[in-house]
Amino acid sequence: MMNTSNGMISGPSSSSSPAANPQSPGIKTYFKTPEGKYKLHYEKTHSSGLLHYAHGKTVTQVTLAQLKERAAPTTPTGTSSSSSGYTAGSGFRSATARLLGTGNGSRALSFVGGNGGGKNVSASSRISGSFAASNFTTSITNTNFDGKGTYLVFNVSDAIFICDLNSQDKDPVKSIHFSNSNPMCHAFDPDAKDGHDLLIGLNSGDVYTVSLRQQLQDVSKKLVGALHYNKDGSVNNSRCTSISWVPGGDGAFVVAHADGNLYVYEKNKDGATDSTFPAIRDPTQFSVDKAKYSKSNPVARWHICQGSINSIAFSNDGAHLATVGRDGYLRIFDFSTQKLVCGGKSYYGALLCCSWSMDGKYILTGGEDDLVQVWSMEDRKVVAWGEGHNSWVSGVAFDSYWSSPNSDGSGEHVMYRFGSVGQDTQLLLWDLEMDEIVVPLRRPPGGSPTYSTGSQSAHWDNVIPVGTLQPAPCKRDVPKLSPIIAHRVHTEPLSGLMFTQESVVTACREGHIKIWTRPSDSETQSNSCPEANPTSALLSTSSPKDNKTSLSSKGISGSSFKQ
C-alpha cells in the first residue's frame, strides 16, 4: 500500500533481503539529487500466483523495447524503433501521458484494459494476471493491438512477461510460458529487418528469436512464429547467461553460457542445422573456432574462460565486446578481428555486470567486491572505483539522457552520470568528471611512481601490451568515487536498472519493477544555479597524508542527498 502523503511505502520488509530491517518504516517514494527529485511513478509486477520457491533459481532481467506503428497493414511484423537494452529507450510519451496514464498506441489493449480505454475483459477471463488461454486458440489474434508502443520485457520463473511502459496498470499485457525450461536472458533489436527482434535464452541452453509484435497480437501463452537454435542443448547444454544482438550485425547475435563459452549465430541461417566444433585445446586460454561446415549455425565458438560468463555488452558501434565472468576478469575484444584487446581483474571475487558509455570510452563493471569499476579504453586500465554499496553490485548503466547542468556545450569538459544497483537493495547514482581522473598515478614496472602526460594510450603501449589481462590494482593507486545519492528502492535484492529519456527503471530479482520519473525541467533549472548546487565531493587515491596521490573532483557530494 502506498501512502503518498508522507512519501513512504508501508508494509513489511522481506526477510530474504540482506538489507531488510523489520524496524524500517518503509521505502520513500522519491529521492533527491542535485538537479531535483526523482519520484516513484508506478510499479510493474507479475502474477501473485508465482511463489518464491517456484523461481528461486532465476533472476529477473529487464529489456526495454519500443515498437513503431506499422508502416502498412500488409506488413504483419512491421519495423522496430531506435531504442533497446538497458541503456536506451524513448521513455514516456509526454508529461500529459505520464500524469493521465495514457497507454501504448491509439486504442486500449483489449485483453488487459487500464491503458486509457477501460477494461474490456471480465475478471473471470484472467488466470493469475495472465490470459485465459483455455478460452482461445493460438490462431486467434488481438485485433485491437495497433502495433506500436514502449514495452518492458522481463523474466520470472518459467515465464516471460511483457508490460506496457506507458500504462499505470501493474499487470503484464502478455505472458509467455515455457514448459521445459526457464528463460534466463533476453535482448531486443531495434533494427531487425524481418520482424524477429526479440532474443530469448533459456536455462537449458536453447535460444529463440521471435517477433515481439507478433507475440502481442496473439492471445495464447505460448511462443508463436519462433525460430529455435541450439535445440535441446545440441551444441551446448549449459544455461544461457547473457545474450545480445550484434549492433549493425544484420541479424547476427551472440549467446554466452555458464561453461565459459560464447557462440556467434546468424539469424538468417537455419537454426536446426547441426554445428560441430573441435575440442578446446587449452581451457585456460581464449580461443576462437569456426564451425566445421559452412551451413552450420552457430557459426563460431569463442572459449572465453573457465567458469561462467556472467554478462556481455557490445559498445554502441559494435566494434568491441566486453565480457565479465566468474573468474573476476573483465575482457574486452575487438569483435571483427576476434582478438583480445585488454582486460583486468576485480579487486575480489566474480564480476557480475558490465555496461559501456555511449561514446565507447569507458566501461562500468560491478561484482562481488561491492565496488563499481570505471575502466578506460584509452588507458586500458581501471581509472576509478566507486565505493558505496554494502553488498554485491548486480547492475550498472550509464545515463545517456543526462547532461550536466553546468555544461558549457563545448564538449571539452565531459561529466558522465551513471547508476548502479546491488543486493543491498540500493540504487546509487554517480557523477564522473573525466578530466579530473583520467591521469591516475602511474607505476611502470621497475620504475618509480610518475604522472603521465600527453597521450596516455601512447604512454602505455610500451608498458601494457595489447591482449594483456592485468591483475587487480592496489587500492591506493585508484581514485575513489563517492555516490551523489544512495536510496533504498526495493525490499528485495536488485537485479538491474535502465535509464529512459524521462525515467529510471529499477528491478529486483523477484520480478518487481519500479519506474522513477526524472525531475521536471523547471526544477532542474532552479537547482542548476551555483548557490543551489554545492560542489564538495572528493576523489582520493589514498589517505589525506599522501598529497602526491590525491585528486579532487568537481562532482557533487553524496552526503547531502542520501535518503
Short mmCIF file of N, CA and C in Angstrom, two decimals, residues 260-343:
data_model
loop_
_atom_site.label_atom_id
_atom_site.label_comp_id
_atom_site.label_asym_id
_atom_site.label_seq_id
_atom_site.Cartn_x
_atom_site.Cartn_y
_atom_site.Cartn_z
N GLY A 260 31.55 -20.97 -19.84
CA GLY A 260 32.64 -20.12 -20.31
C GLY A 260 32.74 -19.98 -21.80
N ASN A 261 31.79 -20.53 -22.55
CA ASN A 261 31.79 -20.43 -24.00
C ASN A 261 30.76 -19.42 -24.48
N LEU A 262 31.08 -18.77 -25.60
CA LEU A 262 30.19 -17.81 -26.25
C LEU A 262 30.05 -18.22 -27.70
N TYR A 263 28.83 -18.20 -28.23
CA TYR A 263 28.58 -18.64 -29.60
C TYR A 263 28.02 -17.49 -30.44
N VAL A 264 28.47 -17.45 -31.69
CA VAL A 264 28.01 -16.43 -32.64
C VAL A 264 27.04 -17.10 -33.61
N TYR A 265 25.83 -16.52 -33.72
CA TYR A 265 24.79 -17.05 -34.60
C TYR A 265 24.47 -16.05 -35.69
N GLU A 266 23.93 -16.57 -36.79
CA GLU A 266 23.37 -15.73 -37.84
C GLU A 266 21.90 -16.08 -37.98
N LYS A 267 21.06 -15.07 -37.77
CA LYS A 267 19.61 -15.31 -37.73
C LYS A 267 19.07 -15.84 -39.05
N ASN A 268 19.70 -15.45 -40.16
CA ASN A 268 19.18 -15.86 -41.47
C ASN A 268 19.57 -17.27 -41.85
N LYS A 269 20.32 -17.95 -40.98
CA LYS A 269 20.66 -19.36 -41.23
C LYS A 269 19.74 -20.28 -40.46
N ASP A 270 19.60 -21.49 -40.96
CA ASP A 270 18.73 -22.48 -40.33
C ASP A 270 19.23 -22.80 -38.93
N GLY A 271 18.38 -22.59 -37.94
CA GLY A 271 18.78 -22.86 -36.57
C GLY A 271 18.85 -24.33 -36.23
N ALA A 272 18.26 -25.19 -37.08
CA ALA A 272 18.25 -26.62 -36.78
C ALA A 272 19.47 -27.35 -37.33
N THR A 273 20.30 -26.62 -38.08
CA THR A 273 21.49 -27.24 -38.67
C THR A 273 22.50 -27.57 -37.57
N ASP A 274 23.01 -28.78 -37.60
CA ASP A 274 23.95 -29.22 -36.58
C ASP A 274 25.29 -28.51 -36.75
N SER A 275 25.84 -28.08 -35.62
CA SER A 275 27.17 -27.46 -35.62
C SER A 275 28.13 -28.31 -34.81
N THR A 276 29.29 -28.55 -35.38
CA THR A 276 30.32 -29.33 -34.70
C THR A 276 31.58 -28.49 -34.60
N PHE A 277 32.18 -28.47 -33.41
CA PHE A 277 33.39 -27.70 -33.17
C PHE A 277 34.50 -28.61 -32.66
N PRO A 278 35.74 -28.27 -32.95
CA PRO A 278 36.85 -29.08 -32.43
C PRO A 278 36.95 -28.96 -30.92
N ALA A 279 37.64 -29.90 -30.32
CA ALA A 279 37.83 -29.86 -28.88
C ALA A 279 38.63 -28.63 -28.48
N ILE A 280 38.33 -28.08 -27.31
CA ILE A 280 39.06 -26.92 -26.80
C ILE A 280 40.47 -27.36 -26.42
N ARG A 281 41.45 -26.72 -26.99
CA ARG A 281 42.83 -27.17 -26.81
C ARG A 281 43.36 -26.85 -25.40
N ASP A 282 43.15 -25.63 -24.94
CA ASP A 282 43.63 -25.23 -23.62
C ASP A 282 42.51 -24.45 -22.93
N PRO A 283 41.82 -25.06 -21.96
CA PRO A 283 40.68 -24.39 -21.31
C PRO A 283 41.07 -23.11 -20.58
N THR A 284 42.34 -22.90 -20.31
CA THR A 284 42.76 -21.70 -19.59
C THR A 284 43.01 -20.51 -20.51
N GLN A 285 42.98 -20.75 -21.83
CA GLN A 285 43.30 -19.69 -22.79
C GLN A 285 42.10 -19.35 -23.68
N PHE A 286 42.03 -18.09 -24.07
CA PHE A 286 41.00 -17.65 -25.02
C PHE A 286 41.28 -18.25 -26.40
N SER A 287 40.23 -18.74 -27.04
CA SER A 287 40.38 -19.31 -28.38
C SER A 287 39.07 -19.15 -29.15
N VAL A 288 39.20 -19.10 -30.47
CA VAL A 288 38.04 -18.98 -31.36
C VAL A 288 38.10 -20.10 -32.37
N ASP A 289 36.99 -20.79 -32.55
CA ASP A 289 36.91 -21.86 -33.54
C ASP A 289 35.67 -21.66 -34.39
N LYS A 290 35.82 -21.86 -35.69
CA LYS A 290 34.68 -21.79 -36.60
C LYS A 290 34.03 -23.17 -36.70
N ALA A 291 32.74 -23.16 -37.04
CA ALA A 291 32.05 -24.43 -37.25
C ALA A 291 32.66 -25.15 -38.44
N LYS A 292 32.61 -26.49 -38.41
CA LYS A 292 33.25 -27.28 -39.45
C LYS A 292 32.57 -27.14 -40.80
N TYR A 293 31.27 -26.81 -40.79
CA TYR A 293 30.53 -26.75 -42.05
C TYR A 293 29.99 -25.34 -42.27
N SER A 294 29.98 -24.90 -43.51
CA SER A 294 29.61 -23.52 -43.83
C SER A 294 28.15 -23.22 -43.54
N LYS A 295 27.29 -24.25 -43.59
CA LYS A 295 25.87 -24.03 -43.34
C LYS A 295 25.50 -24.16 -41.87
N SER A 296 26.48 -24.42 -41.02
CA SER A 296 26.19 -24.62 -39.60
C SER A 296 25.79 -23.32 -38.91
N ASN A 297 25.00 -23.46 -37.87
CA ASN A 297 24.59 -22.34 -37.03
C ASN A 297 24.47 -22.85 -35.59
N PRO A 298 25.30 -22.40 -34.65
CA PRO A 298 26.15 -21.22 -34.69
C PRO A 298 27.35 -21.36 -35.64
N VAL A 299 27.87 -20.19 -36.02
CA VAL A 299 28.96 -20.18 -36.98
C VAL A 299 30.33 -20.17 -36.31
N ALA A 300 30.39 -19.81 -35.03
CA ALA A 300 31.68 -19.74 -34.35
C ALA A 300 31.49 -19.93 -32.85
N ARG A 301 32.53 -20.46 -32.22
CA ARG A 301 32.56 -20.61 -30.76
C ARG A 301 33.76 -19.85 -30.21
N TRP A 302 33.52 -19.01 -29.23
CA TRP A 302 34.58 -18.32 -28.51
C TRP A 302 34.69 -18.96 -27.14
N HIS A 303 35.83 -19.56 -26.85
CA HIS A 303 36.06 -20.03 -25.48
C HIS A 303 36.69 -18.88 -24.70
N ILE A 304 35.93 -18.29 -23.78
CA ILE A 304 36.36 -17.08 -23.08
C ILE A 304 37.16 -17.40 -21.83
N CYS A 305 36.62 -18.30 -21.00
CA CYS A 305 37.23 -18.51 -19.68
C CYS A 305 36.75 -19.83 -19.09
N GLN A 306 37.36 -20.19 -18.00
CA GLN A 306 36.87 -21.31 -17.19
C GLN A 306 35.86 -20.76 -16.20
N GLY A 307 34.73 -21.40 -16.09
CA GLY A 307 33.66 -20.87 -15.25
C GLY A 307 32.70 -20.03 -16.06
N SER A 308 31.67 -19.55 -15.42
CA SER A 308 30.57 -18.88 -16.10
C SER A 308 30.96 -17.51 -16.66
N ILE A 309 30.44 -17.20 -17.84
CA ILE A 309 30.40 -15.81 -18.33
C ILE A 309 29.13 -15.21 -17.74
N ASN A 310 29.26 -14.19 -16.92
CA ASN A 310 28.08 -13.66 -16.22
C ASN A 310 27.34 -12.58 -16.99
N SER A 311 28.05 -11.83 -17.82
CA SER A 311 27.38 -10.76 -18.57
C SER A 311 28.24 -10.37 -19.76
N ILE A 312 27.58 -9.91 -20.83
CA ILE A 312 28.28 -9.42 -22.01
C ILE A 312 27.64 -8.11 -22.44
N ALA A 313 28.41 -7.26 -23.12
CA ALA A 313 27.88 -5.99 -23.62
C ALA A 313 28.71 -5.52 -24.80
N PHE A 314 28.03 -5.09 -25.86
CA PHE A 314 28.68 -4.50 -27.02
C PHE A 314 28.80 -3.00 -26.85
N SER A 315 29.89 -2.44 -27.35
CA SER A 315 29.97 -0.99 -27.46
C SER A 315 28.91 -0.53 -28.46
N ASN A 316 28.54 0.73 -28.38
CA ASN A 316 27.43 1.23 -29.18
C ASN A 316 27.65 1.06 -30.68
N ASP A 317 28.90 1.11 -31.13
CA ASP A 317 29.19 0.95 -32.56
C ASP A 317 29.43 -0.50 -32.96
N GLY A 318 29.37 -1.41 -32.00
CA GLY A 318 29.55 -2.83 -32.30
C GLY A 318 30.99 -3.25 -32.50
N ALA A 319 31.93 -2.33 -32.32
CA ALA A 319 33.34 -2.66 -32.57
C ALA A 319 33.92 -3.55 -31.48
N HIS A 320 33.51 -3.34 -30.24
CA HIS A 320 34.10 -4.07 -29.13
C HIS A 320 33.03 -4.82 -28.33
N LEU A 321 33.44 -5.96 -27.81
CA LEU A 321 32.58 -6.78 -26.96
C LEU A 321 33.27 -6.93 -25.61
N ALA A 322 32.53 -6.61 -24.54
CA ALA A 322 33.04 -6.78 -23.18
C ALA A 322 32.35 -7.97 -22.54
N THR A 323 33.12 -8.76 -21.80
CA THR A 323 32.56 -9.87 -21.03
C THR A 323 33.10 -9.81 -19.61
N VAL A 324 32.29 -10.24 -18.66
CA VAL A 324 32.73 -10.39 -17.27
C VAL A 324 32.33 -11.78 -16.80
N GLY A 325 33.15 -12.35 -15.92
CA GLY A 325 32.91 -13.74 -15.57
C GLY A 325 33.15 -14.09 -14.12
N ARG A 326 32.90 -15.37 -13.87
CA ARG A 326 33.06 -15.92 -12.53
C ARG A 326 34.51 -15.83 -12.05
N ASP A 327 35.46 -15.80 -12.97
CA ASP A 327 36.87 -15.72 -12.58
C ASP A 327 37.29 -14.31 -12.19
N GLY A 328 36.36 -13.35 -12.25
CA GLY A 328 36.66 -11.99 -11.81
C GLY A 328 37.29 -11.10 -12.85
N TYR A 329 37.38 -11.54 -14.10
CA TYR A 329 38.04 -10.75 -15.13
C TYR A 329 37.04 -10.05 -16.06
N LEU A 330 37.35 -8.80 -16.34
CA LEU A 330 36.76 -8.08 -17.47
C LEU A 330 37.65 -8.32 -18.67
N ARG A 331 37.03 -8.73 -19.77
CA ARG A 331 37.76 -8.93 -21.02
C ARG A 331 37.10 -8.11 -22.10
N ILE A 332 37.92 -7.44 -22.91
CA ILE A 332 37.42 -6.59 -23.98
C ILE A 332 38.01 -7.08 -25.29
N PHE A 333 37.14 -7.41 -26.25
CA PHE A 333 37.56 -7.98 -27.52
C PHE A 333 37.24 -7.04 -28.67
N ASP A 334 38.09 -7.08 -29.68
CA ASP A 334 37.77 -6.49 -30.97
C ASP A 334 36.92 -7.54 -31.69
N PHE A 335 35.64 -7.22 -31.90
CA PHE A 335 34.73 -8.27 -32.37
C PHE A 335 35.03 -8.70 -33.80
N SER A 336 35.38 -7.77 -34.66
CA SER A 336 35.61 -8.11 -36.06
C SER A 336 36.86 -8.95 -36.25
N THR A 337 37.92 -8.64 -35.49
CA THR A 337 39.16 -9.40 -35.62
C THR A 337 39.23 -10.59 -34.67
N GLN A 338 38.27 -10.68 -33.73
CA GLN A 338 38.21 -11.78 -32.76
C GLN A 338 39.47 -11.84 -31.90
N LYS A 339 39.98 -10.66 -31.54
CA LYS A 339 41.20 -10.58 -30.73
C LYS A 339 40.89 -9.96 -29.37
N LEU A 340 41.59 -10.46 -28.35
CA LEU A 340 41.51 -9.87 -27.02
C LEU A 340 42.32 -8.58 -27.01
N VAL A 341 41.68 -7.46 -26.64
CA VAL A 341 42.35 -6.17 -26.62
C VAL A 341 42.99 -5.91 -25.25
N CYS A 342 42.20 -6.06 -24.20
CA CYS A 342 42.70 -5.79 -22.86
C CYS A 342 41.71 -6.34 -21.85
N GLY A 343 42.05 -6.21 -20.59
CA GLY A 343 41.17 -6.67 -19.53
C GLY A 343 41.87 -6.60 -18.19
#
